[in-house]
mmCIF file of C-alpha atoms and ligand atoms in Angstrom:
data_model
loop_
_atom_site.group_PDB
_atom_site.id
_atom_site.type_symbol
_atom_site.label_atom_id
_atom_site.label_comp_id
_atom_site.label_asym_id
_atom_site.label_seq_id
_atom_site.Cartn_x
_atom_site.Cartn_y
_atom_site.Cartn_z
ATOM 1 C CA UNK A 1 80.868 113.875 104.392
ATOM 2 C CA UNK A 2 78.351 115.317 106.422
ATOM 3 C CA UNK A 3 78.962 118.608 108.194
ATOM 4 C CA UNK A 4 80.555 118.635 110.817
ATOM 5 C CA UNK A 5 78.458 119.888 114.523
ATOM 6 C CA UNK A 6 81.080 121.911 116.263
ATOM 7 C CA UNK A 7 84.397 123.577 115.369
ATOM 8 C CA UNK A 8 86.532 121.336 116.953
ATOM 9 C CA UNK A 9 85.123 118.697 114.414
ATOM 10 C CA UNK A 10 85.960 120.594 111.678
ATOM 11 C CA UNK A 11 89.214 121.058 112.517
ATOM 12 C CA UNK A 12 89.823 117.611 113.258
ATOM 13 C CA UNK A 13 88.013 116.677 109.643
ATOM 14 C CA UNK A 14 90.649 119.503 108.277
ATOM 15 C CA UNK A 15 93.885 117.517 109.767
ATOM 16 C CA UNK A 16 92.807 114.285 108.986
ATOM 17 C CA UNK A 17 91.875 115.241 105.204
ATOM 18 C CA UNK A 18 95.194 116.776 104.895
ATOM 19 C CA UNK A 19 97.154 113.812 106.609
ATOM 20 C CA UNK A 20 95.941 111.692 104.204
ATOM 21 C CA UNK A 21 96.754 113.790 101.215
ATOM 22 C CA UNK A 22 100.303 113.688 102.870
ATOM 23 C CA UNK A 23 99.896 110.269 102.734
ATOM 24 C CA UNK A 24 98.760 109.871 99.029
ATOM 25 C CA UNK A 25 101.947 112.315 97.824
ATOM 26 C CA UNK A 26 104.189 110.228 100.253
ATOM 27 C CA UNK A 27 102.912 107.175 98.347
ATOM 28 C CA UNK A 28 103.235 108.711 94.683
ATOM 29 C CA UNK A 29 106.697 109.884 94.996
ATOM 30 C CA UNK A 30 107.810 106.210 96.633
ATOM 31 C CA UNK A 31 105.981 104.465 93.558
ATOM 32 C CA UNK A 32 106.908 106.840 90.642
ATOM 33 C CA UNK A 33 109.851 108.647 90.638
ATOM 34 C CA UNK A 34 112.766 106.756 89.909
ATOM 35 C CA UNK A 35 116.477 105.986 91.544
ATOM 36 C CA UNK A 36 117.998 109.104 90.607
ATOM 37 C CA UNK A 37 115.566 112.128 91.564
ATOM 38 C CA UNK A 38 115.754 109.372 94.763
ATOM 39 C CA UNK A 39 118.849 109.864 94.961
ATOM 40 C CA UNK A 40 119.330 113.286 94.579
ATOM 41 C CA UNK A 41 116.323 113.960 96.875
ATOM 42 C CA UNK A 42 118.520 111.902 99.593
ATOM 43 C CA UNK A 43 121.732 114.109 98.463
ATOM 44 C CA UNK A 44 119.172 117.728 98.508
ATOM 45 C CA UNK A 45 118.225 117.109 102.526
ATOM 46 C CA UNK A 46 121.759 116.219 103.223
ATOM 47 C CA UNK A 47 123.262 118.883 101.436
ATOM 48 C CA UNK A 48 120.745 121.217 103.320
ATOM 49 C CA UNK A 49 121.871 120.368 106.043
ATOM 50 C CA UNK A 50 125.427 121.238 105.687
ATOM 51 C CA UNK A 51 125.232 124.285 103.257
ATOM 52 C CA UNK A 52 121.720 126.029 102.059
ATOM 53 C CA UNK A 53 122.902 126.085 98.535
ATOM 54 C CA UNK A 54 122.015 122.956 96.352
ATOM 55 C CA UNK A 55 125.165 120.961 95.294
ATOM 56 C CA UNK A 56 124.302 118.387 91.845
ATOM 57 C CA UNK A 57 126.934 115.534 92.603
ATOM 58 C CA UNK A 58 128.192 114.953 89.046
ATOM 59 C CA UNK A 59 129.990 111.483 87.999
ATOM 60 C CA UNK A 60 132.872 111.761 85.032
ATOM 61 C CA UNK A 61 130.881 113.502 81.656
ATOM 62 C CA UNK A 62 127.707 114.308 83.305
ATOM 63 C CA UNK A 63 126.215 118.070 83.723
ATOM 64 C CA UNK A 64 123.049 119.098 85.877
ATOM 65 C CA UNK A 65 119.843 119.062 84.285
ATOM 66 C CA UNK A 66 119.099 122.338 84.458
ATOM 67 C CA UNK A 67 122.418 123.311 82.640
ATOM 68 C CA UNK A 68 121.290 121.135 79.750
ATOM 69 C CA UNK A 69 117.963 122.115 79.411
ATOM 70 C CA UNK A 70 118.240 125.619 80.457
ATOM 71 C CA UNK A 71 115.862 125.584 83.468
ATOM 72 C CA UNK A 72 115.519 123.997 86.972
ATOM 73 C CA UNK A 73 112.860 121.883 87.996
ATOM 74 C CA UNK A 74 110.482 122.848 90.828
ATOM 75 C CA UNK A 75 109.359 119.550 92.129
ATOM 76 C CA UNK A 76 112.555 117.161 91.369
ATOM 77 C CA UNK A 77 116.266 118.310 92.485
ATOM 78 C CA UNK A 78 118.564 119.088 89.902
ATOM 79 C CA UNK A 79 119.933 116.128 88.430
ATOM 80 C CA UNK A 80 123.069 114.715 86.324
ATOM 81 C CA UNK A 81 122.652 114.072 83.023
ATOM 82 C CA UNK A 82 125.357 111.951 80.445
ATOM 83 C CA UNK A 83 124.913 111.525 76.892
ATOM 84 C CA UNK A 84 124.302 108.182 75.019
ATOM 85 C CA UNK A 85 127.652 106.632 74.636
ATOM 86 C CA UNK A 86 128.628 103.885 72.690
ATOM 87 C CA UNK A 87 126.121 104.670 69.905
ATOM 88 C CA UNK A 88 127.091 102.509 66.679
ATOM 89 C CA UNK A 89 127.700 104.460 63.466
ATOM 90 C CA UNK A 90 124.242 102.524 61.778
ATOM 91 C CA UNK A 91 122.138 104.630 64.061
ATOM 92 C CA UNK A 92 123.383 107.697 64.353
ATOM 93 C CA UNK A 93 121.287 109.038 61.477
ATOM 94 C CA UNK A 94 118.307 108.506 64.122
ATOM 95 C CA UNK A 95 119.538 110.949 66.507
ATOM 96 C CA UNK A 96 116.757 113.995 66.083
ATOM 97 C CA UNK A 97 118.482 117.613 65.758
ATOM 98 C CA UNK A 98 118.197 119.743 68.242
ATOM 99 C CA UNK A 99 114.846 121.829 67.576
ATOM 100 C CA UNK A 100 115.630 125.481 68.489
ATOM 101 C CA UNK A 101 111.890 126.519 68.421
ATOM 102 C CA UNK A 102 111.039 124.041 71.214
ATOM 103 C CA UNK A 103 109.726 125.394 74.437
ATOM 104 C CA UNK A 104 110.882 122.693 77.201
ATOM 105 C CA UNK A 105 108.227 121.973 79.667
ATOM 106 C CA UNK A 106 110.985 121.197 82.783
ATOM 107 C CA UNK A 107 108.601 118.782 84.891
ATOM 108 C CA UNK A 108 108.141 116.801 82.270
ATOM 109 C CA UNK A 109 111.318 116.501 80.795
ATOM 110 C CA UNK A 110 113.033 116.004 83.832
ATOM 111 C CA UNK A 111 111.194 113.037 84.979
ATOM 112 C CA UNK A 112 111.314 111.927 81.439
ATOM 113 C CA UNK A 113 115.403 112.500 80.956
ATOM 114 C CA UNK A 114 116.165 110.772 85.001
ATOM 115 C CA UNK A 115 114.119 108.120 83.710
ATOM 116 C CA UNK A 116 116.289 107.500 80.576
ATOM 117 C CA UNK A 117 119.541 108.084 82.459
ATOM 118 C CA UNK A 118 118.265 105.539 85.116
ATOM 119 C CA UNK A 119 117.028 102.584 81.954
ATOM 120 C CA UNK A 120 113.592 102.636 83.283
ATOM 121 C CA UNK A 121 110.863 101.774 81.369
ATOM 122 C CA UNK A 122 108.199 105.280 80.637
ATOM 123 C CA UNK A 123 104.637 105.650 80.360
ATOM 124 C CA UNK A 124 103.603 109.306 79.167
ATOM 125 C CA UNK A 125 99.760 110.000 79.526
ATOM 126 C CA UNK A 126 97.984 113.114 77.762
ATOM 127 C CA UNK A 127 95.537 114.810 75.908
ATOM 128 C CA UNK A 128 96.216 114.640 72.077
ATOM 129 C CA UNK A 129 98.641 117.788 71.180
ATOM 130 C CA UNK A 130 99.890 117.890 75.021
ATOM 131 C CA UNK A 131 103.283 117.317 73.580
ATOM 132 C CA UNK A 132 104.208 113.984 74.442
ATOM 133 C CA UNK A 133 105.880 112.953 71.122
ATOM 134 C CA UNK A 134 107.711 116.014 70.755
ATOM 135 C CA UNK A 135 109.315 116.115 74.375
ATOM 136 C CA UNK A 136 110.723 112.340 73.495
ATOM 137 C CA UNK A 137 111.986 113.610 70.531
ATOM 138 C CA UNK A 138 113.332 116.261 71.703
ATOM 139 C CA UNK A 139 114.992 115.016 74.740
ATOM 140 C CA UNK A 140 116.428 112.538 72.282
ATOM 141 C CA UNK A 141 118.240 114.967 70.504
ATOM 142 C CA UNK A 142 119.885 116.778 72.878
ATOM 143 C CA UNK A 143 121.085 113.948 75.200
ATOM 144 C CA UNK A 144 122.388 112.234 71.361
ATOM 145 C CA UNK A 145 119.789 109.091 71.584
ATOM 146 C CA UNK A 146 118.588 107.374 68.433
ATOM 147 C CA UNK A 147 115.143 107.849 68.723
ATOM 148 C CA UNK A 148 113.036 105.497 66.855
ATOM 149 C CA UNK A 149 109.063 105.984 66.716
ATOM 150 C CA UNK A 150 106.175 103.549 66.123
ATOM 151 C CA UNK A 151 102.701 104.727 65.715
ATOM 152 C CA UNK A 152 100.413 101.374 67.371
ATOM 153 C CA UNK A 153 97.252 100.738 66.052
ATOM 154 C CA UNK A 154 95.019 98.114 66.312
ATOM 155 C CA UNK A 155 95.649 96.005 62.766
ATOM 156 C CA UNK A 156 99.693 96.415 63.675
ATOM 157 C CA UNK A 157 101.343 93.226 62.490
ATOM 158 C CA UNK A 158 103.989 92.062 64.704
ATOM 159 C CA UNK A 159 106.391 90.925 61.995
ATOM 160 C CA UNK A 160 106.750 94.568 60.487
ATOM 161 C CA UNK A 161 107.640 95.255 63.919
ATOM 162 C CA UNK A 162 109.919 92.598 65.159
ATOM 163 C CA UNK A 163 111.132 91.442 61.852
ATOM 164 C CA UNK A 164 110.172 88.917 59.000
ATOM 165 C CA UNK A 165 111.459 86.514 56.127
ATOM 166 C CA UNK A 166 111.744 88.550 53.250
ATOM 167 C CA UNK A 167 112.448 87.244 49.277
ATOM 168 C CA UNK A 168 115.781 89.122 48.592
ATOM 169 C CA UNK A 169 118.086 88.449 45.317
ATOM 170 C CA UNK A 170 116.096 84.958 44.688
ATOM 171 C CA UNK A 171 116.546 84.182 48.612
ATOM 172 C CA UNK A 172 114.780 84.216 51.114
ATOM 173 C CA UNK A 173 116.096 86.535 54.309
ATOM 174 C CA UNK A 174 115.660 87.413 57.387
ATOM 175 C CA UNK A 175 114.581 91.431 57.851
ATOM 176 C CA UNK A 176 114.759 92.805 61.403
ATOM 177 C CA UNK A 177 112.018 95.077 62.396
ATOM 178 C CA UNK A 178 112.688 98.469 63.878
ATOM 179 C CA UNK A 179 111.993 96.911 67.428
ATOM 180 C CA UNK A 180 114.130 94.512 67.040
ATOM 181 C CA UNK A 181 116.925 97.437 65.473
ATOM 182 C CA UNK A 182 116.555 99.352 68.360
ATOM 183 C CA UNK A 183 117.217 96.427 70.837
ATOM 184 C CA UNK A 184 120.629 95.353 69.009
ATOM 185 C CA UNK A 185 122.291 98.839 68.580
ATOM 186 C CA UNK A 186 120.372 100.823 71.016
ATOM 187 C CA UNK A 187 117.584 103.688 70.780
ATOM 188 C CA UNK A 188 115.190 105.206 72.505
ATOM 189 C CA UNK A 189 111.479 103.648 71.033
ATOM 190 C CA UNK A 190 108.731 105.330 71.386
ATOM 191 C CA UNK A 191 105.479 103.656 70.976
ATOM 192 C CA UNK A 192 102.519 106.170 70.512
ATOM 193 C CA UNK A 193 99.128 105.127 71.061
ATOM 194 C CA UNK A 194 100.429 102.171 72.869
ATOM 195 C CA UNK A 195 96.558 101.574 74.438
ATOM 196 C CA UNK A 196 95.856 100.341 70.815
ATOM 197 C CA UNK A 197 98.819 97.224 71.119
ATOM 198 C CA UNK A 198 97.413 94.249 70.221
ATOM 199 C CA UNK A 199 98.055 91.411 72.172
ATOM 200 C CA UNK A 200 100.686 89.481 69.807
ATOM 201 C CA UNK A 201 102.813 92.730 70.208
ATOM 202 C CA UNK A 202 102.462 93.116 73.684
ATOM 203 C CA UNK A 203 103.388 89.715 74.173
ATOM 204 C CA UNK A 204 106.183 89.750 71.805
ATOM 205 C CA UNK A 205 107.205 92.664 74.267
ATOM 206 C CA UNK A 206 106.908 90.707 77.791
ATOM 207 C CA UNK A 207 109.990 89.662 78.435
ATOM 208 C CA UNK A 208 111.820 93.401 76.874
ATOM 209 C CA UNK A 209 110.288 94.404 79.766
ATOM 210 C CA UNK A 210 111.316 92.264 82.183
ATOM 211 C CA UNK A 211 114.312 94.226 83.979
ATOM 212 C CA UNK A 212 117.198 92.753 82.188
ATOM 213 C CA UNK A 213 114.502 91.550 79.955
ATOM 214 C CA UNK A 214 115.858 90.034 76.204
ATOM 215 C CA UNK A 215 114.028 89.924 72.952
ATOM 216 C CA UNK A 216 113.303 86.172 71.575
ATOM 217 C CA UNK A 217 111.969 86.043 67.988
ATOM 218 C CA UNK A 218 110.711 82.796 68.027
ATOM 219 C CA UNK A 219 109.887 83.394 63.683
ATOM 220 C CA UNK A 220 113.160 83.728 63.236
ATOM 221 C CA UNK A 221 115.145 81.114 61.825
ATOM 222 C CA UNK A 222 117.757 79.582 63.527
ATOM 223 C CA UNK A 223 118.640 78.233 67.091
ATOM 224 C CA UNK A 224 117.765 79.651 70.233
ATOM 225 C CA UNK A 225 121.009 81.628 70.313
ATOM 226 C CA UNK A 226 119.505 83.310 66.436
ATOM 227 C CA UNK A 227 116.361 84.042 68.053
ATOM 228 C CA UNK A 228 117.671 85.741 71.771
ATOM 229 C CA UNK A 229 118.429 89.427 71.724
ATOM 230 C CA UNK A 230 119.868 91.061 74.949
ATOM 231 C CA UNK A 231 119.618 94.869 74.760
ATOM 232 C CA UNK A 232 122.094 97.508 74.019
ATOM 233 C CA UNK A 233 122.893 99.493 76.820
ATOM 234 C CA UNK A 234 121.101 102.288 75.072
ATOM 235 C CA UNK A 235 118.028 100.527 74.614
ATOM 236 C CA UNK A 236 115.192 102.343 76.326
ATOM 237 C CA UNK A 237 110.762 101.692 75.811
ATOM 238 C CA UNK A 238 108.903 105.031 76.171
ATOM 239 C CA UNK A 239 104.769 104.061 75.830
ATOM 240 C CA UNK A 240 102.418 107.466 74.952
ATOM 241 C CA UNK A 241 99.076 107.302 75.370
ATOM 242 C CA UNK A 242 95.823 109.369 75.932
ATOM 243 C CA UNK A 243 94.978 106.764 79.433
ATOM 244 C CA UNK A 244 97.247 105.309 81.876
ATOM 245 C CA UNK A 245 95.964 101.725 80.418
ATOM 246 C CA UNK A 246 92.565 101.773 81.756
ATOM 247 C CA UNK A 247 90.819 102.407 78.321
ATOM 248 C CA UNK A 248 87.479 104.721 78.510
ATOM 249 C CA UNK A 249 84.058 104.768 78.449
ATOM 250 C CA UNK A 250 83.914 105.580 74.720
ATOM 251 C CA UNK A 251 85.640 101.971 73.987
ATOM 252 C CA UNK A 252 87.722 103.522 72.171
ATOM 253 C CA UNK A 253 90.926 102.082 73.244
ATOM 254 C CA UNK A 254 89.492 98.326 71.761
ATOM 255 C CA UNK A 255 93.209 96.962 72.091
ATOM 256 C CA UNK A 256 93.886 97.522 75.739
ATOM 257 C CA UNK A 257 93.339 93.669 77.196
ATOM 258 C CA UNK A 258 96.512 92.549 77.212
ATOM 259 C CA UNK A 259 98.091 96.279 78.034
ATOM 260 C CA UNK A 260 95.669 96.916 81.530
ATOM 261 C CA UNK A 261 97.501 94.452 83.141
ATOM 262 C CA UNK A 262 101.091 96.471 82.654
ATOM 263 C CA UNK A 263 99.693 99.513 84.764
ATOM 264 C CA UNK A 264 100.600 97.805 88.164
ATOM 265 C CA UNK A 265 100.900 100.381 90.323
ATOM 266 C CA UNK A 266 97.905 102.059 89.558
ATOM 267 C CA UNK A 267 99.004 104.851 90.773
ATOM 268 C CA UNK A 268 99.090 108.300 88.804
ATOM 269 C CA UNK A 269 95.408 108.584 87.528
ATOM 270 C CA UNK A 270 94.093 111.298 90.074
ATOM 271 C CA UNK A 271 97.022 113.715 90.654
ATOM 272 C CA UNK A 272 98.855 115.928 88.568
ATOM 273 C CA UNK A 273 101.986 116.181 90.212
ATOM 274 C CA UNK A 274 103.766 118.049 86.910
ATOM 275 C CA UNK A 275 102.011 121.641 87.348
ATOM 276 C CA UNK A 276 101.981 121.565 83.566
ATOM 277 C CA UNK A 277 98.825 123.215 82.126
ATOM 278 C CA UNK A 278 99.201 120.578 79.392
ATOM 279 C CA UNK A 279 98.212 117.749 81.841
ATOM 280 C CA UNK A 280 100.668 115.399 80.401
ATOM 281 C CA UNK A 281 101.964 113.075 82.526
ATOM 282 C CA UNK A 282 105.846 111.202 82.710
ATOM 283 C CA UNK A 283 105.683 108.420 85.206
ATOM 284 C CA UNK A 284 108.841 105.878 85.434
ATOM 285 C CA UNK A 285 108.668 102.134 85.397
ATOM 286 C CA UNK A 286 104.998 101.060 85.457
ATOM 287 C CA UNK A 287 104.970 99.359 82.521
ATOM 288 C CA UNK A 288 107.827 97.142 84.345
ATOM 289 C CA UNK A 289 106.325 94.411 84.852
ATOM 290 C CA UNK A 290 103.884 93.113 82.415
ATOM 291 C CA UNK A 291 102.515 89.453 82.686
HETATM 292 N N1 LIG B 301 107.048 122.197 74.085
HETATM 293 C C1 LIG B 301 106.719 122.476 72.818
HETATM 294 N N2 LIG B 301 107.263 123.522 72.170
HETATM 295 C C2 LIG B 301 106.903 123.802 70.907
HETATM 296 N N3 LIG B 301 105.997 123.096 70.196
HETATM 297 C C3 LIG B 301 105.435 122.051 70.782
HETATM 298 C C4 LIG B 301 105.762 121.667 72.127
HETATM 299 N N4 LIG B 301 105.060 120.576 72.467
HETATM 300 C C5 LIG B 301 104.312 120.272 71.387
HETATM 301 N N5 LIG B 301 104.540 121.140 70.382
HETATM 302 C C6 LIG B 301 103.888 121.102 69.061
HETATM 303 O O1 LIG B 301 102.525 120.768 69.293
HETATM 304 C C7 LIG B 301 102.068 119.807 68.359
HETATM 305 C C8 LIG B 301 101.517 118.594 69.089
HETATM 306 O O2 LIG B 301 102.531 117.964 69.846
HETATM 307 P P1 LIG B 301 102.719 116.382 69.909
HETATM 308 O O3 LIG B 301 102.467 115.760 68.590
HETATM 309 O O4 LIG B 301 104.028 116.153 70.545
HETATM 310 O O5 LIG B 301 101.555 116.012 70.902
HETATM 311 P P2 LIG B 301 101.126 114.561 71.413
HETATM 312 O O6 LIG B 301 100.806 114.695 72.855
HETATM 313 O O7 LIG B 301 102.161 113.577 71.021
HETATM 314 O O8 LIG B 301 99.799 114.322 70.602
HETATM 315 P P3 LIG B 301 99.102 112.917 70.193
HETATM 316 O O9 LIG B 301 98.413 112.403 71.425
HETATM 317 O O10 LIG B 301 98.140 113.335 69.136
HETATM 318 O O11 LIG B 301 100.176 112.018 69.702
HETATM 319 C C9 LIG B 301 103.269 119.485 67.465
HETATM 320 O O12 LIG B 301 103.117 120.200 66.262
HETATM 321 C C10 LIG B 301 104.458 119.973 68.224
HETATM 322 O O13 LIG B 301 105.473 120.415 67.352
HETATM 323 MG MG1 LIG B 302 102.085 111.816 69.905
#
């Protein structure tokens, strides 16, 4: 921009920079933050209105965030939060304990737990060691979530992940692969490194990601009733990453074709919104839609 002549310039230069910043926030928090802190961002000005002191509406075995997690979010309302119900007895063993050491980073683990509580789909960007992996895990364990992870790379075969014919007893069976584990009794997956998918994974995962998306294992044996999957209630993707699906400039991130594509919105790559010094990012339902 070229300076400006007079004052008057510059100050018009100064409201029109900051309108559009406006702007760019206003668009971020309409493309990234999901129903709930919606919600309860309705319910805050509301509330305001009538009575200065924030009220968290809580449905039947809910209790706010910040009661949970022990602090309040700056940038998000306070929020409801229910524990998994309905989790079968074969996966409670994947429930994480409670780490008491764990120092919770509340931006990031709010976003991250309304996501969860709303069934939207997560995409965590960071530097390695920003503590993405460990606030999943975490948040798993104390809203009682089987939490299931899966460390992508490149050579990852899709049967190991979905599932495969195995020899078994002089037979030959079908194995289910975590993935598929997860979808039929419900966890939360977390797939670290997810830039590094190759393309028969991602589009084994297409239509899981589809809202009210289903798993079809066309491998598997069987009719097309054998082969369909509809999700547990509990079910919930979680996608870590050191990009938001771009790749670099290093080329290090070979796998990314068919993954670009599920970063629609685009949004999220020049603004840190979380105040976390860590630079790690929780953004809700961009990996929706992947084609
Ligand atoms: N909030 C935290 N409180 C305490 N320890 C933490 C916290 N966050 C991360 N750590 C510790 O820091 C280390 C790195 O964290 P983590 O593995 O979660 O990072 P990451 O972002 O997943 O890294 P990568 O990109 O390499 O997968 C771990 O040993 C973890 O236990
Ligand atoms: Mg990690």
């Amino acid at each position: 921009m070229t300076k400006p002549a007079t004052g008057k310039f510059e100050l018009d230069d100064f409201v029109a920079a900051a309108m559009s910043e406006f702007a760019k926030k206003e668009e971020y928090i309409k493309t990234t933050v999901s129903p709930t802190i919606k919600a309860a961002m309705a319910a805050a000005v509301v509330e305001e209105e009538a009575a200065p002191a924030r009220v968290v509406k809580l449905r039947d075995s809910e209790v706010e965030y910040s009661k949970m997690f022990g602090s309040v979010p700056k940038n998000i309302p306070d929020f409801g939060v229910a524990k998994f119900a309905g989790v079968p007895e074969c996966v409670t063993h994947l429930i994480p304990r409670v780490d008491d050491k764990y120092v919770v980073q509340t931006e990031e683990a709010a976003r991250l737990v309304s996501a969860l509580m709303d069934g939207d789909k997560v995409l965590m960007s960071g530097p390695t060691g920003s503590g993405k992996s460990s606030l999943v895990k975490y948040v798993c364990a104390k809203v009682g979530a089987p939490f299931i992870r899966i460390n992508m790379s490149a050579d990852a075969e899709s049967s190991v992940l979905f599932g495969q014919l195995v020899a078994r007893d002089g037979a030959t069976v079908w194995e289910d692969g975590p993935i598929t584990e997860a979808v039929k009794h419900g966890a939360v997956v977390l797939i670290d490194e997810w830039e590094l998918m190759p393309p028969e994974i991602s589009m084994g995962l297409q239509n899981l990601l589809e809202d009210d998306g289903y798993l079809f294992l066309k491998e598997k044996p069987g009719d097309a009733k054998d082969k369909t999957f509809i999700p547990h209630p509990n079910f919930r993707i979680v996608c870590a990453g050191n990009t938001v699906g771009q790749g670099d400039d290093t080329g290090r991130y070979t796998g990314t074709t068919a993954a670009n594509e599920t970063d629609v919105n685009g949004e999220d790559k020049t603004e840190d919104q979380s105040g976390s010094h860590l630079q790690m990012r929780v953004s809700s339902a961009i990996v929706g839609r992947m084609r």
